[in-house]
Amino acid sequence: MDTDSAFRLKAVAVFGGVLGVFLVAFVVQRVWVWMKTRRREDIEASRVIPVVDLSLLGIGAIVIWLAVEALVLAVQTAEFAVQPAMARKIAEIEVGKLDREAQQTNLLFYPVDRAGRRQAARRRPVLTSGDQFELKVQVIQWRGMWSWLGQGYYQFVSLGGFDSVSGVPATEVADLDPRDVPGGVGGLLFLARAQGWESRQPLQEGQVYDVLLDPASQSLQVRLHEDG
């Protein structure tokens, strides 16, 4: 359960599927017995109540459909990073040297693992301009009634420069390969509308910034890295 972020959602899908199949099978069995016994005088035929039986059949079909949607959603959300339970570092941004002639700064973006170590294989260099950098993160929460399913999800959207004087983002913005938020009936039923969080910090040459996600305060925090 600890290693599968969608364990509870999958459990809901399985339970819903079993319940839906039971309701459909129950109605089918009632109709089958009725058809077999309705012409026999030595056996009291079971009574079929169309309104009740059709209602149960419809409910069973809908429950099966929603169970399938939940299972599909569990597969789709497996590609997203799970939000930490409390404020935790999720990335580092290293500010390289400023190119005085081109007025551009090289940023190095590093996602980190749960222990806070840089994932060098996922390093993304970004050459940008401006006096600040701007990091955008997308956060996906469960709807209120489904919050017991666990932590929500997040993904990095973009990193680039920002000109604080003009208030305009730099043209050099790196896409950090965000995925499409799961849609369909499953996404509409279980997920709240995705939110975009962003943070801007000054481009200080040679500085390293820690990026922290804090679900409790619903904020993205970027602060100077502290060794040790």
GROMACS .gro file of C-alpha atoms in nm:
model
  228
    1MET     CA    1   0.000   0.000   0.000
    2ASP     CA    2   0.284   0.242   0.081
    3THR     CA    3   0.445   0.187  -0.260
    4ASP     CA    4   0.124   0.218  -0.463
    5SER     CA    5  -0.024   0.566  -0.445
    6ALA     CA    6  -0.342   0.449  -0.618
    7PHE     CA    7  -0.402   0.147  -0.393
    8ARG     CA    8  -0.720   0.287  -0.238
    9LEU     CA    9  -0.856   0.402  -0.573
   10LYS     CA   10  -0.796   0.055  -0.715
   11ALA     CA   11  -0.972  -0.093  -0.412
   12VAL     CA   12  -1.271   0.132  -0.483
   13ALA     CA   13  -1.268   0.015  -0.845
   14VAL     CA   14  -1.260  -0.352  -0.743
   15PHE     CA   15  -1.534  -0.310  -0.483
   16GLY     CA   16  -1.751  -0.116  -0.729
   17GLY     CA   17  -1.696  -0.379  -0.997
   18VAL     CA   18  -1.795  -0.663  -0.763
   19LEU     CA   19  -2.105  -0.474  -0.645
   20GLY     CA   20  -2.209  -0.389  -1.001
   21VAL     CA   21  -2.163  -0.745  -1.124
   22PHE     CA   22  -2.362  -0.874  -0.826
   23LEU     CA   23  -2.656  -0.643  -0.902
   24VAL     CA   24  -2.659  -0.735  -1.271
   25ALA     CA   25  -2.625  -1.106  -1.197
   26PHE     CA   26  -2.903  -1.085  -0.938
   27VAL     CA   27  -3.146  -0.935  -1.190
   28VAL     CA   28  -3.045  -1.177  -1.465
   29GLN     CA   29  -3.093  -1.472  -1.230
   30ARG     CA   30  -3.439  -1.349  -1.127
   31VAL     CA   31  -3.549  -1.309  -1.489
   32TRP     CA   32  -3.406  -1.648  -1.586
   33VAL     CA   33  -3.592  -1.825  -1.302
   34TRP     CA   34  -3.911  -1.643  -1.391
   35MET     CA   35  -3.887  -1.746  -1.757
   36LYS     CA   36  -3.827  -2.109  -1.659
   37THR     CA   37  -4.111  -2.131  -1.405
   38ARG     CA   38  -4.382  -1.899  -1.534
   39ARG     CA   39  -4.563  -2.172  -1.731
   40ARG     CA   40  -4.534  -2.446  -1.470
   41GLU     CA   41  -4.826  -2.498  -1.239
   42ASP     CA   42  -4.638  -2.718  -0.989
   43ILE     CA   43  -4.390  -2.443  -0.908
   44GLU     CA   44  -4.470  -2.101  -0.777
   45ALA     CA   45  -4.309  -1.863  -1.023
   46SER     CA   46  -4.096  -1.583  -0.889
   47ARG     CA   47  -4.248  -1.243  -0.938
   48VAL     CA   48  -4.063  -1.001  -1.166
   49ILE     CA   49  -4.122  -0.634  -1.086
   50PRO     CA   50  -4.011  -0.446  -1.398
   51VAL     CA   51  -3.954  -0.111  -1.227
   52VAL     CA   52  -3.741  -0.260  -0.949
   53ASP     CA   53  -3.550  -0.502  -1.169
   54LEU     CA   54  -3.476  -0.247  -1.439
   55SER     CA   55  -3.364   0.001  -1.174
   56LEU     CA   56  -3.126  -0.253  -1.019
   57LEU     CA   57  -2.997  -0.346  -1.365
   58GLY     CA   58  -2.933   0.021  -1.446
   59ILE     CA   59  -2.763   0.087  -1.114
   60GLY     CA   60  -2.543  -0.220  -1.158
   61ALA     CA   61  -2.438  -0.111  -1.507
   62ILE     CA   62  -2.358   0.241  -1.387
   63VAL     CA   63  -2.154   0.110  -1.093
   64ILE     CA   64  -1.953  -0.117  -1.325
   65TRP     CA   65  -1.892   0.176  -1.561
   66LEU     CA   66  -1.771   0.399  -1.276
   67ALA     CA   67  -1.549   0.117  -1.146
   68VAL     CA   68  -1.384   0.092  -1.488
   69GLU     CA   69  -1.337   0.471  -1.497
   70ALA     CA   70  -1.177   0.459  -1.150
   71LEU     CA   71  -0.938   0.185  -1.264
   72VAL     CA   72  -0.841   0.384  -1.572
   73LEU     CA   73  -0.781   0.690  -1.352
   74ALA     CA   74  -0.561   0.483  -1.120
   75VAL     CA   75  -0.343   0.387  -1.418
   76GLN     CA   76  -0.325   0.747  -1.545
   77THR     CA   77  -0.234   0.902  -1.209
   78ALA     CA   78   0.047   0.649  -1.161
   79GLU     CA   79   0.259   0.870  -1.390
   80PHE     CA   80   0.232   1.173  -1.158
   81ALA     CA   81   0.444   1.251  -0.854
   82VAL     CA   82   0.262   1.215  -0.522
   83GLN     CA   83   0.239   1.520  -0.300
   84PRO     CA   84   0.431   1.495   0.027
   85ALA     CA   85   0.228   1.471   0.346
   86MET     CA   86   0.412   1.776   0.483
   87ALA     CA   87   0.639   2.047   0.344
   88ARG     CA   88   0.925   1.876   0.162
   89LYS     CA   89   1.187   1.964  -0.098
   90ILE     CA   90   1.091   1.846  -0.446
   91ALA     CA   91   1.357   2.014  -0.661
   92GLU     CA   92   1.667   2.234  -0.671
   93ILE     CA   93   1.744   2.522  -0.906
   94GLU     CA   94   2.106   2.624  -0.955
   95VAL     CA   95   2.177   2.966  -1.105
   96GLY     CA   96   2.479   2.965  -1.332
   97LYS     CA   97   2.693   3.250  -1.460
   98LEU     CA   98   2.538   3.550  -1.629
   99ASP     CA   99   2.645   3.605  -1.990
  100ARG     CA  100   2.704   3.980  -1.985
  101GLU     CA  101   2.697   4.017  -2.363
  102ALA     CA  102   2.380   3.817  -2.427
  103GLN     CA  103   2.227   3.912  -2.092
  104GLN     CA  104   2.128   3.551  -2.037
  105THR     CA  105   2.161   3.324  -1.737
  106ASN     CA  106   2.194   2.948  -1.736
  107LEU     CA  107   1.965   2.768  -1.490
  108LEU     CA  108   2.001   2.405  -1.392
  109PHE     CA  109   1.683   2.238  -1.275
  110TYR     CA  110   1.711   1.919  -1.068
  111PRO     CA  111   1.414   1.717  -0.939
  112VAL     CA  112   1.507   1.543  -0.614
  113ASP     CA  113   1.415   1.208  -0.463
  114ARG     CA  114   1.242   1.161  -0.126
  115ALA     CA  115   1.576   1.190   0.052
  116GLY     CA  116   1.636   1.530  -0.108
  117ARG     CA  117   1.911   1.407  -0.340
  118ARG     CA  118   1.939   1.548  -0.689
  119GLN     CA  119   1.829   1.322  -0.973
  120ALA     CA  120   2.110   1.398  -1.217
  121ALA     CA  121   1.950   1.194  -1.495
  122ARG     CA  122   1.654   1.434  -1.498
  123ARG     CA  123   1.862   1.755  -1.501
  124ARG     CA  124   1.723   2.026  -1.729
  125PRO     CA  125   1.940   2.322  -1.838
  126VAL     CA  126   1.751   2.642  -1.912
  127LEU     CA  127   1.910   2.946  -2.078
  128THR     CA  128   1.694   3.249  -2.008
  129SER     CA  129   1.691   3.623  -1.951
  130GLY     CA  130   1.537   3.863  -1.700
  131ASP     CA  131   1.623   3.953  -1.342
  132GLN     CA  132   1.415   3.673  -1.188
  133PHE     CA  133   1.332   3.312  -1.261
  134GLU     CA  134   0.978   3.180  -1.254
  135LEU     CA  135   0.889   2.820  -1.171
  136LYS     CA  136   0.539   2.687  -1.234
  137VAL     CA  137   0.399   2.371  -1.077
  138GLN     CA  138   0.060   2.212  -1.130
  139VAL     CA  139  -0.114   2.053  -0.832
  140ILE     CA  140  -0.396   1.799  -0.858
  141GLN     CA  141  -0.614   1.735  -0.554
  142TRP     CA  142  -0.890   1.483  -0.484
  143ARG     CA  143  -1.239   1.619  -0.452
  144GLY     CA  144  -1.344   1.677  -0.092
  145MET     CA  145  -1.547   1.358  -0.053
  146TRP     CA  146  -1.258   1.153  -0.193
  147SER     CA  147  -0.977   1.309   0.014
  148TRP     CA  148  -0.943   0.981   0.207
  149LEU     CA  149  -0.800   0.823  -0.109
  150GLY     CA  150  -0.461   0.968  -0.014
  151GLN     CA  151  -0.232   1.253  -0.111
  152GLY     CA  152  -0.287   1.446  -0.432
  153TYR     CA  153  -0.039   1.478  -0.718
  154TYR     CA  154   0.187   1.741  -0.869
  155GLN     CA  155   0.399   1.799  -1.177
  156PHE     CA  156   0.651   2.058  -1.292
  157VAL     CA  157   0.517   2.275  -1.573
  158SER     CA  158   0.781   2.528  -1.678
  159LEU     CA  159   1.091   2.722  -1.574
  160GLY     CA  160   1.208   3.045  -1.727
  161GLY     CA  161   1.307   3.406  -1.672
  162PHE     CA  162   1.092   3.699  -1.569
  163ASP     CA  163   1.145   4.073  -1.605
  164SER     CA  164   1.020   4.234  -1.285
  165VAL     CA  165   1.043   4.584  -1.434
  166SER     CA  166   0.812   4.521  -1.729
  167GLY     CA  167   0.621   4.241  -1.555
  168VAL     CA  168   0.658   4.020  -1.861
  169PRO     CA  169   0.792   3.662  -1.869
  170ALA     CA  170   1.105   3.605  -2.076
  171THR     CA  171   1.068   3.448  -2.417
  172GLU     CA  172   1.307   3.171  -2.312
  173VAL     CA  173   1.086   2.942  -2.103
  174ALA     CA  174   1.157   2.570  -2.078
  175ASP     CA  175   0.868   2.327  -2.084
  176LEU     CA  176   0.927   2.066  -1.813
  177ASP     CA  177   0.719   1.805  -1.996
  178PRO     CA  178   0.392   1.828  -1.804
  179ARG     CA  179   0.133   1.559  -1.878
  180ASP     CA  180  -0.232   1.615  -1.950
  181VAL     CA  181  -0.448   1.604  -1.639
  182PRO     CA  182  -0.671   1.294  -1.648
  183GLY     CA  183  -1.015   1.380  -1.779
  184GLY     CA  184  -1.326   1.184  -1.863
  185VAL     CA  185  -1.586   1.075  -1.614
  186GLY     CA  186  -1.323   0.941  -1.373
  187GLY     CA  187  -1.131   1.268  -1.362
  188LEU     CA  188  -1.453   1.470  -1.327
  189LEU     CA  189  -1.585   1.250  -1.047
  190PHE     CA  190  -1.269   1.202  -0.838
  191LEU     CA  191  -1.040   1.499  -0.911
  192ALA     CA  192  -1.081   1.865  -0.830
  193ARG     CA  193  -0.980   2.125  -1.085
  194ALA     CA  194  -0.601   2.135  -1.123
  195GLN     CA  195  -0.434   2.441  -0.971
  196GLY     CA  196  -0.126   2.623  -1.092
  197TRP     CA  197   0.125   2.735  -0.828
  198GLU     CA  198   0.420   2.957  -0.914
  199SER     CA  199   0.714   3.126  -0.749
  200ARG     CA  200   0.958   3.394  -0.862
  201GLN     CA  201   1.301   3.452  -0.718
  202PRO     CA  202   1.591   3.686  -0.809
  203LEU     CA  203   1.857   3.551  -1.043
  204GLN     CA  204   2.155   3.558  -0.811
  205GLU     CA  205   2.459   3.422  -0.988
  206GLY     CA  206   2.601   3.111  -0.822
  207GLN     CA  207   2.309   3.061  -0.584
  208VAL     CA  208   2.119   2.735  -0.534
  209TYR     CA  209   1.751   2.738  -0.445
  210ASP     CA  210   1.545   2.468  -0.278
  211VAL     CA  211   1.191   2.416  -0.408
  212LEU     CA  212   0.946   2.296  -0.143
  213LEU     CA  213   0.585   2.190  -0.179
  214ASP     CA  214   0.364   2.246   0.123
  215PRO     CA  215   0.015   2.092   0.085
  216ALA     CA  216  -0.089   2.214   0.431
  217SER     CA  217  -0.056   2.581   0.340
  218GLN     CA  218  -0.119   2.510  -0.030
  219SER     CA  219   0.192   2.693  -0.140
  220LEU     CA  220   0.507   2.653  -0.345
  221GLN     CA  221   0.809   2.776  -0.149
  222VAL     CA  222   1.146   2.859  -0.305
  223ARG     CA  223   1.430   2.958  -0.075
  224LEU     CA  224   1.808   2.970  -0.076
  225HIS     CA  225   1.974   2.635  -0.020
  226GLU     CA  226   2.132   2.578   0.319
  227ASP     CA  227   2.422   2.334   0.333
  228GLY     CA  228   2.400   2.065   0.595
   0.00000   0.00000   0.00000
